[in-house]
Coordinates of N, CA, C and O in Angstrom, one line a residue:
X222 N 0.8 -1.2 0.0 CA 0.0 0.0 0.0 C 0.9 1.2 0.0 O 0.7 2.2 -0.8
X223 N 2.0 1.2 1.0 CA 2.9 2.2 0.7 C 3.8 2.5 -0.3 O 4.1 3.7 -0.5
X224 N 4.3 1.4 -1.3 CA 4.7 1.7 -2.2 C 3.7 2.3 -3.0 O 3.7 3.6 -2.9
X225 N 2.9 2.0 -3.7 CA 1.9 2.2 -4.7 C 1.4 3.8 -4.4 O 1.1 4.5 -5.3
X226 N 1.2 4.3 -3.0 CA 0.7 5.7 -3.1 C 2.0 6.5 -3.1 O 1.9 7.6 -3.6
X227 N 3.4 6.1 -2.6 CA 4.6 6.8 -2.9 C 5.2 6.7 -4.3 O 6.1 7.4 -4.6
X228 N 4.7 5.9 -4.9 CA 5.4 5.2 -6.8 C 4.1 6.9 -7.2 O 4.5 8.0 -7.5
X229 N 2.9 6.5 -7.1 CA 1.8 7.8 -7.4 C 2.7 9.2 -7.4 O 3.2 9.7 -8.4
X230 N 2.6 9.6 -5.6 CA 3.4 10.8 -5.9 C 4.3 11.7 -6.2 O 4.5 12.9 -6.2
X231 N 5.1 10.3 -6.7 CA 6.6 10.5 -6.6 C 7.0 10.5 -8.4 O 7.9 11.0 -8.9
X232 N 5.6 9.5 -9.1 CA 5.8 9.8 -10.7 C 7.1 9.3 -10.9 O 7.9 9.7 -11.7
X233 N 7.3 8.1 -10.0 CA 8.3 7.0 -10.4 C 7.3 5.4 -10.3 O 6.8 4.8 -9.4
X234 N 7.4 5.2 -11.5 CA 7.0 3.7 -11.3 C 7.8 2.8 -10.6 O 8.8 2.4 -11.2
X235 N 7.5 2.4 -9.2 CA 7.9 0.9 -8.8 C 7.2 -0.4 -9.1 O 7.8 -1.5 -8.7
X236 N 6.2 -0.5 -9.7 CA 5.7 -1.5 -9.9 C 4.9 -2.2 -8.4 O 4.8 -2.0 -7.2
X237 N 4.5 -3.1 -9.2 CA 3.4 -3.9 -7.4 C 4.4 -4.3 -6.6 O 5.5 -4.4 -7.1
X238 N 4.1 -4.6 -5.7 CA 4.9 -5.0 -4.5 C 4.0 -5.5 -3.4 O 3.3 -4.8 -2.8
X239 N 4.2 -7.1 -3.1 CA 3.7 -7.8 -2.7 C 4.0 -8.7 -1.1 O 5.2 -9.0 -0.9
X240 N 3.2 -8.9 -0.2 CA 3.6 -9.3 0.8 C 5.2 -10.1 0.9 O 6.2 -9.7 1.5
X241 N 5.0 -11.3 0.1 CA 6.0 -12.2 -0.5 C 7.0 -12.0 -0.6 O 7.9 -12.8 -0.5
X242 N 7.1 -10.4 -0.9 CA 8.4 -10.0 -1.4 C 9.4 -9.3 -0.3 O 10.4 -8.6 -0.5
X243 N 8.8 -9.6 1.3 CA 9.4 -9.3 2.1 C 10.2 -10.3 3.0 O 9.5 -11.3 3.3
X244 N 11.5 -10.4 3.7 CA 11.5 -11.5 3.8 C 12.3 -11.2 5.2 O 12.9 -10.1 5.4
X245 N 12.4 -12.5 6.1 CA 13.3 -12.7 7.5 C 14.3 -13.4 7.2 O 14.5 -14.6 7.5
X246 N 15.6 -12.4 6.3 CA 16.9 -13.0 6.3 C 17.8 -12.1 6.1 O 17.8 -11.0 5.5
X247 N 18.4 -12.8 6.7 CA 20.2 -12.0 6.0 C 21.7 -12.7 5.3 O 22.9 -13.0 5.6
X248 N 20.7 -12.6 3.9 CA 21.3 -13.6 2.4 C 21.7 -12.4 1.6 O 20.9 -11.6 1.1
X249 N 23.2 -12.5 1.6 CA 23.4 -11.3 0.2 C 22.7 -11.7 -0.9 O 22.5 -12.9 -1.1
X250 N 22.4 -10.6 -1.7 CA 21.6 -10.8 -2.3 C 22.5 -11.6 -4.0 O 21.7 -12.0 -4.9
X251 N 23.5 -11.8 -4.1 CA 24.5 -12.6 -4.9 C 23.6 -13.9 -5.1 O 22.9 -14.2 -6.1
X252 N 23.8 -14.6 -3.6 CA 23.1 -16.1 -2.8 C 22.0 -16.3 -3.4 O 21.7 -17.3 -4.0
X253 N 21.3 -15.1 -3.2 CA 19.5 -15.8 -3.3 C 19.5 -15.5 -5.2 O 18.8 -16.2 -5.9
X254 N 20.1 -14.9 -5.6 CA 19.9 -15.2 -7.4 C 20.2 -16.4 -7.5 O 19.5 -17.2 -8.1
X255 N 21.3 -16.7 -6.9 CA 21.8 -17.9 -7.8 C 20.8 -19.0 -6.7 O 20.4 -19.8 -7.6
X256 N 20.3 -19.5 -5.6 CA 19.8 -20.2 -5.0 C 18.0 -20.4 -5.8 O 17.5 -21.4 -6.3
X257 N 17.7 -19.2 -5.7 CA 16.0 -19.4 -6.0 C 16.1 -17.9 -7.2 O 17.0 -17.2 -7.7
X258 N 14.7 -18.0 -7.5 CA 14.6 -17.0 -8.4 C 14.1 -15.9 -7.4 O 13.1 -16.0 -6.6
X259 N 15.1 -14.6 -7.7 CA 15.1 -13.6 -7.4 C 13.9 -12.8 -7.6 O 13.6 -12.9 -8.8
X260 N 13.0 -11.9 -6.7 CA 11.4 -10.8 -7.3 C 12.2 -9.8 -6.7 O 12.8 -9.8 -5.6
X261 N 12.0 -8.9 -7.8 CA 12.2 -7.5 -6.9 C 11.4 -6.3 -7.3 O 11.4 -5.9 -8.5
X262 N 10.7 -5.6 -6.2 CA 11.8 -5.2 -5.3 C 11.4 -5.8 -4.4 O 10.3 -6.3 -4.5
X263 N 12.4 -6.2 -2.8 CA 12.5 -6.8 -2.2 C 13.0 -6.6 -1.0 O 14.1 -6.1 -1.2
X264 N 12.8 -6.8 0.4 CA 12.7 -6.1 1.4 C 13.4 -7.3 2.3 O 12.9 -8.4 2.4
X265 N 14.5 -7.0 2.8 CA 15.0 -8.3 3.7 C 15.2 -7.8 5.1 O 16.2 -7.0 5.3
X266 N 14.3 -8.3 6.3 CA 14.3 -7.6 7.3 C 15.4 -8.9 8.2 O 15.3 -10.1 8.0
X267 N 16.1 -8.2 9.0 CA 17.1 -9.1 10.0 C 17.9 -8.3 11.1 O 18.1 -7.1 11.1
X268 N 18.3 -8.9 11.8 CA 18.9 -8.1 13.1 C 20.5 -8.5 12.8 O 21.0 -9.6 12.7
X269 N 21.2 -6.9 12.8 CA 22.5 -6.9 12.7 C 23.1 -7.2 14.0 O 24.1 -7.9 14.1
X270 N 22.6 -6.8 15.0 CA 23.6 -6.9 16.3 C 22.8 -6.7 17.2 O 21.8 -6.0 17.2
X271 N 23.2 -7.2 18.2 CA 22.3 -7.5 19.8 C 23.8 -7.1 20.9 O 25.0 -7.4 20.7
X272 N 22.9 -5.9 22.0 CA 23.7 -5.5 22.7 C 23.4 -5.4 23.6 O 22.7 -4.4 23.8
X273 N 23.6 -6.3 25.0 CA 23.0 -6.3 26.6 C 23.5 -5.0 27.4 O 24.7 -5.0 27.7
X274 N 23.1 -4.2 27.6 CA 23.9 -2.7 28.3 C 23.3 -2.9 29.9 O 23.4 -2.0 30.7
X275 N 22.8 -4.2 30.2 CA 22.3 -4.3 31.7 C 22.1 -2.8 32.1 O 22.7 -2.1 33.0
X276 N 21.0 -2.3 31.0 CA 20.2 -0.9 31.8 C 19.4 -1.4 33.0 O 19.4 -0.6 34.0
X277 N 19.0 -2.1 33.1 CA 17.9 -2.4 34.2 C 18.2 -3.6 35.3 O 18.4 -4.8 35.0
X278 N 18.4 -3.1 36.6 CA 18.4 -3.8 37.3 C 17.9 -5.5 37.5 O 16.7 -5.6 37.4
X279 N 18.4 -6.5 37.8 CA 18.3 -7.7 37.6 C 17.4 -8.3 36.6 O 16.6 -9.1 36.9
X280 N 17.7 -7.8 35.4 CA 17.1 -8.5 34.6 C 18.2 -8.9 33.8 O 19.2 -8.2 34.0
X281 N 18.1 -9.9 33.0 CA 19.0 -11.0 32.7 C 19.5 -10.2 31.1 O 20.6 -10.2 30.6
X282 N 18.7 -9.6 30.6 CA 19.4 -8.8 29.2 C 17.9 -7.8 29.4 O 16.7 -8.0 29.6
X283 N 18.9 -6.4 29.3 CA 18.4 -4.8 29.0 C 19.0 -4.2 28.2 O 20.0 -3.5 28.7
X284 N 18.6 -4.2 26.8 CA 19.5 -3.7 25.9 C 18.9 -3.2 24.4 O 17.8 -2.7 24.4
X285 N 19.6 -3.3 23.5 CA 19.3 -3.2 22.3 C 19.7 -3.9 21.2 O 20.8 -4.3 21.0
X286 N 18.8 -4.2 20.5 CA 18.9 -5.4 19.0 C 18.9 -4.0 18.0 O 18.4 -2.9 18.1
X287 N 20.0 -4.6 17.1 CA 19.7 -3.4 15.8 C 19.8 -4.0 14.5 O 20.6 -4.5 13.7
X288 N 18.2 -3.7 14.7 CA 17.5 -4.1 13.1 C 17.7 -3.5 12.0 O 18.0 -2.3 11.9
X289 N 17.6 -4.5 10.5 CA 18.0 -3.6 9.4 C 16.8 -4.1 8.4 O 16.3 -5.2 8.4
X290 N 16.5 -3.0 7.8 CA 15.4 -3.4 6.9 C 16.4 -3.2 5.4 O 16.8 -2.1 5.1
X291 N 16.9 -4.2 4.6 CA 17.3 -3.7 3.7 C 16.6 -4.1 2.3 O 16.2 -5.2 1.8
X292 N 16.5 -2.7 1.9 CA 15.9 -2.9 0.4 C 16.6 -2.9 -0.9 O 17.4 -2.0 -1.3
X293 N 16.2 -4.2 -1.7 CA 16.9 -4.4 -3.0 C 15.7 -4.5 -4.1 O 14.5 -4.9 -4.2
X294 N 17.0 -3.3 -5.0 CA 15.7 -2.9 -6.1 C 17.0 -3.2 -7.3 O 18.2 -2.9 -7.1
X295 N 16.5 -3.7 -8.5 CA 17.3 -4.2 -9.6 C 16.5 -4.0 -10.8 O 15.4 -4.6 -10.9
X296 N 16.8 -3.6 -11.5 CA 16.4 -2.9 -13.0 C 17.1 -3.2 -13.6 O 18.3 -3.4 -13.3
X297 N 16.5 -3.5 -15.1 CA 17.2 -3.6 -16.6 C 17.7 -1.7 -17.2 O 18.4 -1.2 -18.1
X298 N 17.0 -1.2 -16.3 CA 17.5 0.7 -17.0 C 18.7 1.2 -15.8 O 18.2 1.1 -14.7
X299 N 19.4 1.5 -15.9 CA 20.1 2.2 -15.5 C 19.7 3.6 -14.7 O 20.3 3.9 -13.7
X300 N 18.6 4.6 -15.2 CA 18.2 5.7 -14.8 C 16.9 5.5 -13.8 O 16.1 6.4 -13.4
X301 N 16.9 4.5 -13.5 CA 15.7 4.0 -12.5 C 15.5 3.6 -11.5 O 14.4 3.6 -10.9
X302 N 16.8 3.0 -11.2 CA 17.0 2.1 -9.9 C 17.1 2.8 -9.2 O 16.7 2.2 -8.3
X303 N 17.6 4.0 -8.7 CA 17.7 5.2 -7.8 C 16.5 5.6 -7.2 O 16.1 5.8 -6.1
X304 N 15.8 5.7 -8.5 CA 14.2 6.7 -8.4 C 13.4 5.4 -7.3 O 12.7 5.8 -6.4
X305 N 13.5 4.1 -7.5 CA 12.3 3.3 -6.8 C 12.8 2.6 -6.3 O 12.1 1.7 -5.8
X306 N 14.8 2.7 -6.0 CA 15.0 2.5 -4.1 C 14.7 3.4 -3.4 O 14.9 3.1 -2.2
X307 N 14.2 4.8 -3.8 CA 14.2 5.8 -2.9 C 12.7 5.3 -2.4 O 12.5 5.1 -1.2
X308 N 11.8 5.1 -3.4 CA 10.4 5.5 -2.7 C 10.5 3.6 -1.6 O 10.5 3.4 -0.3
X309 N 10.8 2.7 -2.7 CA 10.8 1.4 -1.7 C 11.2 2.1 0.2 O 10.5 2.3 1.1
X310 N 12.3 2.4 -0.1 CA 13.1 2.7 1.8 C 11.9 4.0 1.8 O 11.1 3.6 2.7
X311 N 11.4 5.0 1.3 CA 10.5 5.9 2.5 C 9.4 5.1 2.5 O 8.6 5.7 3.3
X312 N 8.8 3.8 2.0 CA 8.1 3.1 2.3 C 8.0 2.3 3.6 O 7.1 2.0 4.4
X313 N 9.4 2.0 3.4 CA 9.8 1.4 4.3 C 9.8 2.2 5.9 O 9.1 1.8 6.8
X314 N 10.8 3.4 6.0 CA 10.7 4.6 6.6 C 9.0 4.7 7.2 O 8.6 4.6 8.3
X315 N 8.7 4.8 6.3 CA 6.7 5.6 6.6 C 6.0 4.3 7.6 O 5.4 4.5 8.7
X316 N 6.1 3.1 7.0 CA 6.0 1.9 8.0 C 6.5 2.0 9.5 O 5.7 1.8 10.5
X317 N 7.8 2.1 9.6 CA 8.2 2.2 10.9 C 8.3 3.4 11.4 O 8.9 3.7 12.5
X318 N 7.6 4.4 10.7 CA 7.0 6.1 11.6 C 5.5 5.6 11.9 O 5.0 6.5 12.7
X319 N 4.7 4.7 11.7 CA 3.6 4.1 12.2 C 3.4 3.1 13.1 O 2.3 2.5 13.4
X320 N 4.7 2.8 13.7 CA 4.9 1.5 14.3 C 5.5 1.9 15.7 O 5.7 1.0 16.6
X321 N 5.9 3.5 16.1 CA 6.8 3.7 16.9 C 5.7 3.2 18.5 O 4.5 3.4 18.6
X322 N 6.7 2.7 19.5 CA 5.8 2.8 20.8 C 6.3 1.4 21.3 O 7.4 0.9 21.0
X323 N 5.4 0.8 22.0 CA 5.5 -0.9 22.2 C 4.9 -2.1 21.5 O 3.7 -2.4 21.3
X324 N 6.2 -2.5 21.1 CA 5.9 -3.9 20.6 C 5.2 -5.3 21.2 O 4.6 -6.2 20.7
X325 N 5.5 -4.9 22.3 CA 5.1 -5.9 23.4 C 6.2 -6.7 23.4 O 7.1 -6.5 22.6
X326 N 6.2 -8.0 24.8 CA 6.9 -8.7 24.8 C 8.2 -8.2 25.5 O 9.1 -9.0 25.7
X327 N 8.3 -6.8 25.7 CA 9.6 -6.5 26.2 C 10.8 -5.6 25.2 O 12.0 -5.3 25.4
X328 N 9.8 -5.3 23.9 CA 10.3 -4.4 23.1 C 9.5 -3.0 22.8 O 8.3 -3.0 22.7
X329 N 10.3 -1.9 22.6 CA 9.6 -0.8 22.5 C 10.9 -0.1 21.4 O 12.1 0.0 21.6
X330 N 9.9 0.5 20.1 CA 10.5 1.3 19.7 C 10.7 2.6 19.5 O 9.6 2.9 19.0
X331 N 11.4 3.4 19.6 CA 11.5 4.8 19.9 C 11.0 6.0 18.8 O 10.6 7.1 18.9
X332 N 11.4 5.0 17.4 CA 11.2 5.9 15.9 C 12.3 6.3 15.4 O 12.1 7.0 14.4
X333 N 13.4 6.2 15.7 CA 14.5 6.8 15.3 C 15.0 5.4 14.2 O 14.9 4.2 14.5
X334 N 15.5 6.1 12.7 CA 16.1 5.3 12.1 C 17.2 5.9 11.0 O 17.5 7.1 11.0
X335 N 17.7 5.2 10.2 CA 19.1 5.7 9.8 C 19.1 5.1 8.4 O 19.0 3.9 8.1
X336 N 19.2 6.0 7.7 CA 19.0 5.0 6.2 C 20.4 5.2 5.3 O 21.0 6.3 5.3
X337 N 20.8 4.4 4.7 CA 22.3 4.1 3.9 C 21.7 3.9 2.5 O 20.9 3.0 2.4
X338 N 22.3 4.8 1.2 CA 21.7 4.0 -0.1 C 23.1 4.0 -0.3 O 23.8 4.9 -0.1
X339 N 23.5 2.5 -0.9 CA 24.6 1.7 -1.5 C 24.4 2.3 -2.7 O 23.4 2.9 -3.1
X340 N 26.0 1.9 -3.5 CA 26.1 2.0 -4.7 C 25.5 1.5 -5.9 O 25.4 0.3 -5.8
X341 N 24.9 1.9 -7.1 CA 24.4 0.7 -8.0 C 25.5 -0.1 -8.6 O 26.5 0.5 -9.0
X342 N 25.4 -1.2 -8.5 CA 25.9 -2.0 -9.1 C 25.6 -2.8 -10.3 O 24.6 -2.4 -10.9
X343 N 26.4 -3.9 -10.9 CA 25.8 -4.7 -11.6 C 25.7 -5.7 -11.2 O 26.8 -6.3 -10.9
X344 N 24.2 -6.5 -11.1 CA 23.9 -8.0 -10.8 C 22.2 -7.6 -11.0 O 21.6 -6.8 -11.7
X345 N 21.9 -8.8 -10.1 CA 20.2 -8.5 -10.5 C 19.5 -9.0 -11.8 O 19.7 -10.1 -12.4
X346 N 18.7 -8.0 -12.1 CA 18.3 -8.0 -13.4 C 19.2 -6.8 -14.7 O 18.8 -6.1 -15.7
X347 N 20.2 -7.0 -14.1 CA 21.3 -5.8 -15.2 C 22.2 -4.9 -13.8 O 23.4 -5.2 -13.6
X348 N 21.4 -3.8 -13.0 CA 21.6 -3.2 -12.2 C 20.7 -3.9 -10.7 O 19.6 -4.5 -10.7
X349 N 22.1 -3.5 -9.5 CA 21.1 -3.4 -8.5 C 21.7 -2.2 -7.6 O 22.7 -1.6 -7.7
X350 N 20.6 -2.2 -6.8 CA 20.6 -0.8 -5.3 C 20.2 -1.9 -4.1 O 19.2 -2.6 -3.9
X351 N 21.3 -1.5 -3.2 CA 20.6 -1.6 -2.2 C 21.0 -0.4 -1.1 O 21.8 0.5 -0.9
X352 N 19.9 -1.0 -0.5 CA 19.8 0.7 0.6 C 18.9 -0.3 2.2 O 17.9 -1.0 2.5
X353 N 20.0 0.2 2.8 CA 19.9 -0.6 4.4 C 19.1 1.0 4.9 O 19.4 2.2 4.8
X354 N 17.8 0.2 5.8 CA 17.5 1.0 6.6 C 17.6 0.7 8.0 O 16.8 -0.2 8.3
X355 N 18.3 1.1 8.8 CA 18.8 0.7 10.4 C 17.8 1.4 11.4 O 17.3 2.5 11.3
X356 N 17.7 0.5 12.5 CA 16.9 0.9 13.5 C 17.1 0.3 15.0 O 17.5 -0.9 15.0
X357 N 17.0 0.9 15.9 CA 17.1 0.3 16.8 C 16.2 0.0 17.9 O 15.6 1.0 18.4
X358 N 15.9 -1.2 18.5 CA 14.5 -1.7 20.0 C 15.1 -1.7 20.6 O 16.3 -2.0 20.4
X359 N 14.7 -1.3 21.4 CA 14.8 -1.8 23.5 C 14.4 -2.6 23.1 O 13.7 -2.8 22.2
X360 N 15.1 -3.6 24.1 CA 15.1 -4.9 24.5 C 14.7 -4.8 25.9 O 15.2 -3.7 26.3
X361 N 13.9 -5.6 27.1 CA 13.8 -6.3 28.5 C 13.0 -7.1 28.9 O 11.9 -7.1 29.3
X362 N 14.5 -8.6 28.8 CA 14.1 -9.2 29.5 C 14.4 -10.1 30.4 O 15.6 -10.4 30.5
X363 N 13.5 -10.8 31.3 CA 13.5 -11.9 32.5 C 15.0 -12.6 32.3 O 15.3 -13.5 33.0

């Protein structure tokens, strides 16, 4: 839904974008062409790093996990892949500005995130972009 009204405004075609195409890993994206057939654009959500800072008295980990949403967008044009990694990540972005507060379970997030757009390369479908968006939860728990 967020792509499709940011692809609108923004008078960059990204194309549909479907639940499916989001995923819980952290596979360069080299791996997954050659393993399965690659859809994009494509959203790989995973946790870079877990950090116990024993904020909170006797609890066994009080800390922070730092999540990365990274988006891979791959084009046969060259002049495009720029335009609909941008709207993909404020998609992405606009999602976790709707999500800020408690997760429950012992996670809460604050809203604060960090976005990196990588170089285009070549791989993909001719070119690819990827663009990491970083974030960070409280963690506490038992």
């Amino acid at each position: 839904m967020h792509v499709a009204a940011l692809s609108l405004a923004s008078g960059v075609q990204a194309g549909p974008f479907h639940a499916a195409q989001v995923q819980s890993s952290n596979v360069a994206a080299e791996l997954v062409e050659k393993a399965a057939t690659a859809r994009y654009p494509c959203v790989h959500i995973y946790c870079e790093k877990v950090s116990n800072q024993l904020r909170e008295k006797f609890r066994r980990f009080s800390g922070t996990a730092r999540m990365v949403a990274e988006v891979r967008v791959s084009l046969s044009r060259l002049e495009q892949v720029e335009g609909v990694s941008q709207v993909v990540a404020n998609a992405v972005t606009e999602v976790l500005d709707e999500s800020r507060g408690d997760w429950g379970q012992g996670m809460f997030y604050s809203g604060a995130y960090e976005v990196t757009f990588g170089p285009v390369k070549a791989g993909g479908k001719n070119f690819i972009q990827i663009t990491k968006v970083a974030f960070d939860v409280d963690v506490s728990a038992d």
